[in-house]
PDB file of C-alpha atoms in Angstrom:
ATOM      1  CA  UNK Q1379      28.273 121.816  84.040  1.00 52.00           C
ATOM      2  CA  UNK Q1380      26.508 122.753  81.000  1.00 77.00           C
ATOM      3  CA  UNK Q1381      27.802 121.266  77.525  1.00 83.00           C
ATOM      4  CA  UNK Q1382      28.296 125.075  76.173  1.00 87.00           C
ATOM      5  CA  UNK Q1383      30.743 125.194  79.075  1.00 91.00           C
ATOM      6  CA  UNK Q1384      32.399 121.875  78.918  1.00 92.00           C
ATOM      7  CA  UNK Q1385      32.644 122.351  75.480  1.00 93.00           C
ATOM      8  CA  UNK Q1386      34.491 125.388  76.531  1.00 94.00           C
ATOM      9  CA  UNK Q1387      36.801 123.918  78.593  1.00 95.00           C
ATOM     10  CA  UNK Q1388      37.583 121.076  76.479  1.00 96.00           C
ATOM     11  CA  UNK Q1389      38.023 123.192  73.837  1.00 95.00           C
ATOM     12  CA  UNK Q1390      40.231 125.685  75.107  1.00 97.00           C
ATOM     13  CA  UNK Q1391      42.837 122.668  77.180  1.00 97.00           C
ATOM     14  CA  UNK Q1392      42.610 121.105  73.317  1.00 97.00           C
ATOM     15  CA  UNK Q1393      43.581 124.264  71.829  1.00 98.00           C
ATOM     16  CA  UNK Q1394      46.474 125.431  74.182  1.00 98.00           C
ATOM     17  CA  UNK Q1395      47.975 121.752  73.205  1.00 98.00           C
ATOM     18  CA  UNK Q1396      47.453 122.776  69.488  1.00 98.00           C
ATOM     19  CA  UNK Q1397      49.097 125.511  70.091  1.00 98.00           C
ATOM     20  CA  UNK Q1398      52.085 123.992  71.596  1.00 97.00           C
ATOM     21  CA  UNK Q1399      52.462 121.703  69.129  1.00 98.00           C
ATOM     22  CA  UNK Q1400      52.396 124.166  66.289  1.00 98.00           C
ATOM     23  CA  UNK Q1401      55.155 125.896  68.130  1.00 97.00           C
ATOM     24  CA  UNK Q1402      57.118 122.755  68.081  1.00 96.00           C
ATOM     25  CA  UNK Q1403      56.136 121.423  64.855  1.00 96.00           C
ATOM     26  CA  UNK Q1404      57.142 124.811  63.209  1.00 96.00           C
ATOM     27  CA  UNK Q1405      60.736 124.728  64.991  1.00 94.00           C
ATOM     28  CA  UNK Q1406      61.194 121.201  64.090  1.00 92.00           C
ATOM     29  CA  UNK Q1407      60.619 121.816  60.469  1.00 93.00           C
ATOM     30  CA  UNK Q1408      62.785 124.708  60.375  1.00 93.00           C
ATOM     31  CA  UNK Q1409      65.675 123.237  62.038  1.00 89.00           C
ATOM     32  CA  UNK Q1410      65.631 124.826  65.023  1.00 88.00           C
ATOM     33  CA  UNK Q1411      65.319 124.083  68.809  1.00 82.00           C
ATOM     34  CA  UNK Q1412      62.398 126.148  70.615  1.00 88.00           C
ATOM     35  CA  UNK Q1413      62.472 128.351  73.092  1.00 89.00           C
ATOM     36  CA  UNK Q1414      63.524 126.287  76.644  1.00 86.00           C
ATOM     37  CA  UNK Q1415      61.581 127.824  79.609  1.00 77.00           C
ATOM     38  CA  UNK Q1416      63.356 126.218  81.855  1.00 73.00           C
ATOM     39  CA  UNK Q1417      66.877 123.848  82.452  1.00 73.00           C
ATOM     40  CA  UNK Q1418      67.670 123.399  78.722  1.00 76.00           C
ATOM     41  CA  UNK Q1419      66.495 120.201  78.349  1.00 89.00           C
ATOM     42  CA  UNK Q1420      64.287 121.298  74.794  1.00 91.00           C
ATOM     43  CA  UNK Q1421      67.574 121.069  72.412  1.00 90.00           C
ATOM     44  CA  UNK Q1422      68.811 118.144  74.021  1.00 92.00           C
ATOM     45  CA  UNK Q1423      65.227 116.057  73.083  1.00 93.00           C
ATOM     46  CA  UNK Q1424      64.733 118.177  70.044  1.00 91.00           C
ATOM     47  CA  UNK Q1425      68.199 116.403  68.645  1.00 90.00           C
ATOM     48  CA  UNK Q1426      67.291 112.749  70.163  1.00 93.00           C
ATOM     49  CA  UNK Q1427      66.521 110.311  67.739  1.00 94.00           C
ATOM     50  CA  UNK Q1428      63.316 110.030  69.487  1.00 95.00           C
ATOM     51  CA  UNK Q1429      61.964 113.080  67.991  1.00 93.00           C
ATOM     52  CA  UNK Q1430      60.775 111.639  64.641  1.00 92.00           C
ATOM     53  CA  UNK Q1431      58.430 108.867  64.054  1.00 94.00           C
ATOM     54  CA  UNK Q1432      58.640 107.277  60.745  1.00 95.00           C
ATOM     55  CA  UNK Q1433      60.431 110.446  59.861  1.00 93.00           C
ATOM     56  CA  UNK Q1434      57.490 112.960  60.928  1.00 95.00           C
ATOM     57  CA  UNK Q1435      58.681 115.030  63.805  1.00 94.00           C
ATOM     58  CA  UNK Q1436      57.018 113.991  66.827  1.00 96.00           C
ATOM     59  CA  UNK Q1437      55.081 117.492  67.448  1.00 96.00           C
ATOM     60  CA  UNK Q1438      53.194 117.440  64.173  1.00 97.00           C
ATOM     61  CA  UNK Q1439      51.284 113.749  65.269  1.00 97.00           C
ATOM     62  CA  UNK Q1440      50.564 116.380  68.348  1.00 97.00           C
ATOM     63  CA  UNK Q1441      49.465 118.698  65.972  1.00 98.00           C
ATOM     64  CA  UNK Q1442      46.551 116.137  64.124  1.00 98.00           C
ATOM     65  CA  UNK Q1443      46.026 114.571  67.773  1.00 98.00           C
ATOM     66  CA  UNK Q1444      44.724 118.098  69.358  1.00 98.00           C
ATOM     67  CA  UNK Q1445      43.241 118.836  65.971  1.00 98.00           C
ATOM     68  CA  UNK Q1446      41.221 116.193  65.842  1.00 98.00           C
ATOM     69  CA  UNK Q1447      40.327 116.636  69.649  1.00 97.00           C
ATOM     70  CA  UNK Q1448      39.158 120.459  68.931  1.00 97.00           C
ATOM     71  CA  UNK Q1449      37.128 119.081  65.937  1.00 97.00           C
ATOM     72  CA  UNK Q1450      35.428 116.084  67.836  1.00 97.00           C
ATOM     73  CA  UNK Q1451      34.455 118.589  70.688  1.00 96.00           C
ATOM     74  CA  UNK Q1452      33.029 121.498  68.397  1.00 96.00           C
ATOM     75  CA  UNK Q1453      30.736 118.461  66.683  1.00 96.00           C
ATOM     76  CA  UNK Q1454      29.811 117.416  69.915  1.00 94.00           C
ATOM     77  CA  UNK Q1455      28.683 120.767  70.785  1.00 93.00           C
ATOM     78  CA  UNK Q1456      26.988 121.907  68.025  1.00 94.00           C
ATOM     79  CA  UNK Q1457      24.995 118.463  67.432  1.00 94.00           C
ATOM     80  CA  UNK Q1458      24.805 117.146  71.151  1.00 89.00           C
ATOM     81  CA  UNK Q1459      25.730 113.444  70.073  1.00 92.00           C
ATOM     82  CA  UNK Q1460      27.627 111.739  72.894  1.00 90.00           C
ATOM     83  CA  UNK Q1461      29.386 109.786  69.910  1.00 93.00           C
ATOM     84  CA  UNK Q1462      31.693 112.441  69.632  1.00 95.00           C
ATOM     85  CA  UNK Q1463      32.464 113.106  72.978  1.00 93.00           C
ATOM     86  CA  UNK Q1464      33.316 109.034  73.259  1.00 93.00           C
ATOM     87  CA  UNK Q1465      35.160 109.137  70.225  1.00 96.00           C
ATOM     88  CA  UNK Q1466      37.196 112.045  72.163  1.00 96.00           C
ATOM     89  CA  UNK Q1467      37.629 110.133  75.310  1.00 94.00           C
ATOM     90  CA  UNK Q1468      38.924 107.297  73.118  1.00 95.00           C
ATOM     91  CA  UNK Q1469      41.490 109.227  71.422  1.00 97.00           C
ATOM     92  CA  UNK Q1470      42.265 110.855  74.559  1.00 96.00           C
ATOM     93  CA  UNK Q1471      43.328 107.676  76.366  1.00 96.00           C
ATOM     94  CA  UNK Q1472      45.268 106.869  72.769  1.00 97.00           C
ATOM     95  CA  UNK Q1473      47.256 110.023  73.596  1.00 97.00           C
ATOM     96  CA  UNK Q1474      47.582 109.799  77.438  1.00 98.00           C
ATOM     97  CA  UNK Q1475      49.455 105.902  76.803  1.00 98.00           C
ATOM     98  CA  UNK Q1476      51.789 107.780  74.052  1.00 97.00           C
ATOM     99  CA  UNK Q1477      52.764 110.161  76.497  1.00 97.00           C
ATOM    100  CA  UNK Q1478      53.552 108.003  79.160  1.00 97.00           C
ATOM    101  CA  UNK Q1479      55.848 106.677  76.813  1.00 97.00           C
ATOM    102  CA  UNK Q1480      57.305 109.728  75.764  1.00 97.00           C
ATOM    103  CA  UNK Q1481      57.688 111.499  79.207  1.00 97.00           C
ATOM    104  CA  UNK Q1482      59.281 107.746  80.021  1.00 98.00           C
ATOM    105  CA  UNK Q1483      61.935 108.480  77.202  1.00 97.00           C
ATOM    106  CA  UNK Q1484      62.393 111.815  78.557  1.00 96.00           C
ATOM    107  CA  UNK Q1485      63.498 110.774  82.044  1.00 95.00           C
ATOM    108  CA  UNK Q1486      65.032 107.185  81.361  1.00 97.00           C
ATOM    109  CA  UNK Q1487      66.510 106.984  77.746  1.00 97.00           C
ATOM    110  CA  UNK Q1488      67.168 111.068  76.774  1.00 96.00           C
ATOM    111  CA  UNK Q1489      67.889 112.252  80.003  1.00 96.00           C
ATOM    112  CA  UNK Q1490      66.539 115.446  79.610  1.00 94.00           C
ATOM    113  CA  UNK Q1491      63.694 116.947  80.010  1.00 94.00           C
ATOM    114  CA  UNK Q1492      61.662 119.229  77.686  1.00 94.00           C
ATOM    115  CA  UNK Q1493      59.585 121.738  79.615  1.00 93.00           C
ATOM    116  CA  UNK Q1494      57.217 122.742  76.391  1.00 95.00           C
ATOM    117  CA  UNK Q1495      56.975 119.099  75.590  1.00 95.00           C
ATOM    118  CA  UNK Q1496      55.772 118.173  79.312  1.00 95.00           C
ATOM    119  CA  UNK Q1497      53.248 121.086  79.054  1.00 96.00           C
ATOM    120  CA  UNK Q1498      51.981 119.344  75.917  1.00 97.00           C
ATOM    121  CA  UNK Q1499      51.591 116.619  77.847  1.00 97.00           C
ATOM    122  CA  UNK Q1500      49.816 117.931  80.559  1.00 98.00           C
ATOM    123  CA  UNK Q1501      47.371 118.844  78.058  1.00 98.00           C
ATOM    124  CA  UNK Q1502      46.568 115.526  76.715  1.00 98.00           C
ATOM    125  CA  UNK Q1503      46.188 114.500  80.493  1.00 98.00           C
ATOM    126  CA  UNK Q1504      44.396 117.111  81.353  1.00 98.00           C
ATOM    127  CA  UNK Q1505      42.323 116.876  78.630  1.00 97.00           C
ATOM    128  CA  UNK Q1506      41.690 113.145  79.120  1.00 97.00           C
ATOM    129  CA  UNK Q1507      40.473 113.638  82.471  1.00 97.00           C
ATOM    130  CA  UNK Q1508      38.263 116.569  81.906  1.00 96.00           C
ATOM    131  CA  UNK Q1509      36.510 114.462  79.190  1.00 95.00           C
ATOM    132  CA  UNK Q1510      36.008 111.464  81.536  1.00 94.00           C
ATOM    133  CA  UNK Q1511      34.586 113.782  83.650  1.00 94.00           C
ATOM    134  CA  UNK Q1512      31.767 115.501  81.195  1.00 92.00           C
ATOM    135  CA  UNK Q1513      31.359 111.973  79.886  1.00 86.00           C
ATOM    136  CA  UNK Q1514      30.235 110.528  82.868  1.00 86.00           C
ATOM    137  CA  UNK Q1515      27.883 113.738  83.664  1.00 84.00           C
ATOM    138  CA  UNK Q1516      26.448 113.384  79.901  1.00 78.00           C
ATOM    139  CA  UNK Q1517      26.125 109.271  80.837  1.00 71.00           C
ATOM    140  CA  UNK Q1518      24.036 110.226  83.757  1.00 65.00           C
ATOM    141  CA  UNK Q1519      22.174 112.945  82.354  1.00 57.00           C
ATOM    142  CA  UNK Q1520      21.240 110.135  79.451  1.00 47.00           C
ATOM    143  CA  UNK Q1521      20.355 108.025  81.707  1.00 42.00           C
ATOM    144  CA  UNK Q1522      18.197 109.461  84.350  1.00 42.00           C
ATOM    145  CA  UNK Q1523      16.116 111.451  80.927  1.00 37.00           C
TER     146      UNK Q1523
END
């Protein structure tokens, strides 16, 4: 796959989890519980005690993680230096352990289940795994060059 269209693709999975952590960054600020697509489950984590970290709501350390991902894969693009797509990878793994942690207090601790919170997370996975994948392609395409 080309970089322009990696970086396209890890771009855009980067950017829907922005997006979805804006969304629940701005209802956690303003008091309110988002939007549940599906079972409910949204107000029930929203009001857990698990949904601030040292008093930030949990969604806006999504908000700088997916940030930070759409910033390290724009530099990667526009100065093709593998640095950047490592230092993604790195954060990526960073943010696939924290939600295994949080989907764990989901389904074992809160009982409930958030269905915009899971998409998040499918995003950081996602995103994780697509980026293993274009790193290894850049790693061979370094190496055989």
């Amino acid at each position: 796959m080309a970089r322009g269209r990696s970086a396209l693709v890890l771009g855009g999975i980067a950017a829907v989890g922005l997006a979805i952590s804006l969304y629940l960054s701005a209802n956690e600020l303003a008091g309110t519980a988002p939007v549940c697509l599906a079972g409910g489950g949204c107000e029930t984590v929203a009001a857990s005690q698990y949904s601030h970290w040292f008093g930030i709501p949990v969604a806006c350390f999504g908000v700088v993680f997916s940030g930070a991902l759409v910033a390290l894969v724009a530099a990667w693009w526009r100065a093709s230096d593998g640095r950047f797509l490592l230092a993604g990878y790195a954060l990526g793994l960073v943010g696939v352990v924290l939600e295994l942690y949080l989907v764990y207090l989901e389904l074992f601790v809160i009982n409930a289940i958030c269905t915009w919170c899971m998409a998040y997370g499918a995003t950081v996975v996602l995103g994780w795994l697509a980026l293993l994948v274009v790193q290894r392609r850049a790693g061979r395409a370094v190496g055989e060059g």
